[in-house]
Amino acid sequence: MEVNIPITGQSFGVLLVPYVLGTKEGMITILLYLILGLLGMPIFAEGSSGWASFTSNSGGYLVGFLVGGMFSGCVSGKFENTIWASLSAMFFGTFLILLFGVLKLSLTLGLSKAIVYGFNPFIVGGVIKILLGGIVGWWLKERMLLSEEKGTY
């Protein structure tokens, strides 16, 4: 059985946006992204879209975007902006996205194959996106906070 779960940068964006903008604005952004894809805009991995994207092997990851993004935004709102808070938001947000993806895959493949196809290939890229997202998220939010203090935002 061939299982194709594409490696993309989507998780980077769906965790970074709510961390920087906050939970409310971040969730609105992610919901709009998912709705546009659901309505047919080819914006998901490999240009896919529509309801089939949510029922495909990648569907769990799309749902995980909402949950992981919400977690990232909540961390941003509840803790002071530090590199550790940002890295934690990216780490646990990534974990939640992968968890939802693997759980959805396990319904058709079983848990062990779901881990092989839906988790293992994403470890290296996930670590890279966590590190980059943590640094970029912290830096962008710091710039926004400084701008707000100066009244230039």
CSV table of C-alpha atoms in Angstrom, one decimal:
chain,number,residue,atom,x,y,z
A,1,MET,CA,0.0,0.0,0.0
A,2,GLU,CA,1.4,3.4,-1.0
A,3,VAL,CA,0.8,6.2,1.4
A,4,ASN,CA,1.7,9.7,0.2
A,5,ILE,CA,1.8,12.4,2.8
A,6,PRO,CA,3.6,15.4,1.3
A,7,ILE,CA,6.2,17.3,3.3
A,8,THR,CA,5.3,21.0,3.2
A,9,GLY,CA,5.9,24.2,5.1
A,10,GLN,CA,2.2,24.6,6.0
A,11,SER,CA,2.7,23.7,9.6
A,12,PHE,CA,5.3,26.5,9.9
A,13,GLY,CA,2.8,29.1,8.8
A,14,VAL,CA,-0.2,27.8,10.8
A,15,LEU,CA,1.8,27.8,14.0
A,16,LEU,CA,3.7,31.1,13.4
A,17,VAL,CA,0.7,33.2,12.5
A,18,PRO,CA,-1.3,32.6,15.7
A,19,TYR,CA,1.9,32.9,17.8
A,20,VAL,CA,2.6,36.4,16.4
A,21,LEU,CA,-0.9,37.7,15.9
A,22,GLY,CA,-2.6,36.0,18.9
A,23,THR,CA,-5.2,33.3,19.2
A,24,LYS,CA,-8.2,35.2,17.8
A,25,GLU,CA,-6.6,36.6,14.7
A,26,GLY,CA,-4.5,33.5,14.2
A,27,MET,CA,-7.5,31.2,14.3
A,28,ILE,CA,-9.5,33.4,11.9
A,29,THR,CA,-6.6,33.2,9.5
A,30,ILE,CA,-6.3,29.4,9.7
A,31,LEU,CA,-10.1,29.0,9.4
A,32,LEU,CA,-10.1,31.2,6.3
A,33,TYR,CA,-7.2,29.2,4.9
A,34,LEU,CA,-9.1,25.9,5.5
A,35,ILE,CA,-12.4,27.2,4.2
A,36,LEU,CA,-10.8,28.6,1.0
A,37,GLY,CA,-9.2,25.2,0.4
A,38,LEU,CA,-12.5,23.4,1.2
A,39,LEU,CA,-14.3,25.6,-1.3
A,40,GLY,CA,-11.9,24.6,-4.1
A,41,MET,CA,-8.9,26.9,-4.0
A,42,PRO,CA,-5.8,24.7,-4.7
A,43,ILE,CA,-3.9,25.9,-1.6
A,44,PHE,CA,-3.3,22.6,0.2
A,45,ALA,CA,-0.3,20.3,-0.3
A,46,GLU,CA,0.4,19.6,-4.0
A,47,GLY,CA,-2.3,22.0,-5.1
A,48,SER,CA,-5.1,19.9,-3.6
A,49,SER,CA,-8.4,21.3,-2.4
A,50,GLY,CA,-12.0,20.4,-1.6
A,51,TRP,CA,-13.7,18.0,0.8
A,52,ALA,CA,-11.5,15.2,-0.6
A,53,SER,CA,-8.5,16.8,1.0
A,54,PHE,CA,-10.1,16.5,4.4
A,55,THR,CA,-11.1,12.8,3.9
A,56,SER,CA,-7.7,11.9,2.3
A,57,ASN,CA,-4.6,10.7,4.2
A,58,SER,CA,-3.7,14.3,4.8
A,59,GLY,CA,-7.0,15.2,6.4
A,60,GLY,CA,-6.0,14.7,10.0
A,61,TYR,CA,-3.1,17.2,9.5
A,62,LEU,CA,-5.5,19.8,8.2
A,63,VAL,CA,-7.7,19.4,11.4
A,64,GLY,CA,-4.5,19.4,13.4
A,65,PHE,CA,-3.6,22.8,11.9
A,66,LEU,CA,-6.6,24.3,13.9
A,67,VAL,CA,-5.7,22.6,17.1
A,68,GLY,CA,-2.0,23.2,16.9
A,69,GLY,CA,-2.6,26.8,15.8
A,70,MET,CA,-4.9,27.4,18.7
A,71,PHE,CA,-2.3,26.0,21.2
A,72,SER,CA,0.4,28.3,19.6
A,73,GLY,CA,-1.8,31.3,20.0
A,74,CYS,CA,-2.7,30.4,23.6
A,75,VAL,CA,0.9,30.1,24.5
A,76,SER,CA,1.6,33.5,23.0
A,77,GLY,CA,-1.2,35.1,25.0
A,78,LYS,CA,-0.5,33.5,28.3
A,79,PHE,CA,3.3,33.8,28.5
A,80,GLU,CA,5.8,36.5,28.1
A,81,ASN,CA,7.4,36.5,24.7
A,82,THR,CA,10.6,34.6,25.2
A,83,ILE,CA,12.5,32.3,22.8
A,84,TRP,CA,11.5,29.4,25.1
A,85,ALA,CA,7.8,30.3,24.9
A,86,SER,CA,8.0,30.5,21.2
A,87,LEU,CA,10.0,27.3,20.8
A,88,SER,CA,7.5,25.5,23.2
A,89,ALA,CA,4.6,26.8,21.1
A,90,MET,CA,6.1,25.5,17.9
A,91,PHE,CA,7.1,22.1,19.5
A,92,PHE,CA,3.8,21.3,21.1
A,93,GLY,CA,1.8,22.7,18.1
A,94,THR,CA,3.8,20.5,15.8
A,95,PHE,CA,3.2,17.5,18.1
A,96,LEU,CA,-0.6,18.2,18.0
A,97,ILE,CA,-0.6,18.5,14.2
A,98,LEU,CA,1.3,15.2,13.9
A,99,LEU,CA,-0.9,13.5,16.5
A,100,PHE,CA,-4.1,14.4,14.5
A,101,GLY,CA,-2.5,13.3,11.3
A,102,VAL,CA,-1.3,10.0,12.7
A,103,LEU,CA,-4.7,9.3,14.4
A,104,LYS,CA,-6.5,9.9,11.1
A,105,LEU,CA,-4.1,7.6,9.3
A,106,SER,CA,-4.4,4.9,11.9
A,107,LEU,CA,-8.1,4.6,11.1
A,108,THR,CA,-7.2,3.1,7.7
A,109,LEU,CA,-3.6,1.8,8.2
A,110,GLY,CA,-3.4,0.8,11.9
A,111,LEU,CA,-1.3,2.6,14.4
A,112,SER,CA,2.1,1.1,13.6
A,113,LYS,CA,1.9,1.9,9.8
A,114,ALA,CA,0.4,5.3,10.6
A,115,ILE,CA,3.5,6.1,12.6
A,116,VAL,CA,5.8,4.8,9.9
A,117,TYR,CA,4.1,6.8,7.1
A,118,GLY,CA,2.6,9.8,9.0
A,119,PHE,CA,5.2,10.6,11.7
A,120,ASN,CA,8.7,9.2,11.0
A,121,PRO,CA,9.2,11.1,7.7
A,122,PHE,CA,8.4,14.4,9.3
A,123,ILE,CA,10.8,14.3,12.3
A,124,VAL,CA,13.8,16.1,10.6
A,125,GLY,CA,11.6,18.7,8.9
A,126,GLY,CA,9.6,19.1,12.0
A,127,VAL,CA,12.7,19.9,14.1
A,128,ILE,CA,13.9,22.4,11.5
A,129,LYS,CA,10.4,24.1,11.4
A,130,ILE,CA,10.2,24.1,15.2
A,131,LEU,CA,13.6,25.8,15.5
A,132,LEU,CA,13.0,28.3,12.6
A,133,GLY,CA,9.4,29.0,13.8
A,134,GLY,CA,10.5,29.5,17.4
A,135,ILE,CA,13.2,32.0,16.4
A,136,VAL,CA,11.1,33.8,13.8
A,137,GLY,CA,8.0,33.9,16.0
A,138,TRP,CA,9.9,35.3,18.9
A,139,TRP,CA,11.7,37.9,16.7
A,140,LEU,CA,8.5,39.0,14.9
A,141,LYS,CA,6.5,39.3,18.1
A,142,GLU,CA,9.3,41.2,19.8
A,143,ARG,CA,9.3,43.7,16.9
A,144,MET,CA,5.5,44.0,17.2
A,145,LEU,CA,5.7,44.7,20.9
A,146,LEU,CA,8.4,47.2,20.4
A,147,SER,CA,6.4,49.0,17.7
A,148,GLU,CA,3.4,49.1,20.0
A,149,GLU,CA,5.4,50.6,22.8
A,150,LYS,CA,6.7,53.3,20.4
A,151,GLY,CA,3.2,53.8,18.9
A,152,THR,CA,4.5,53.0,15.4
A,153,TYR,CA,2.5,49.9,14.9
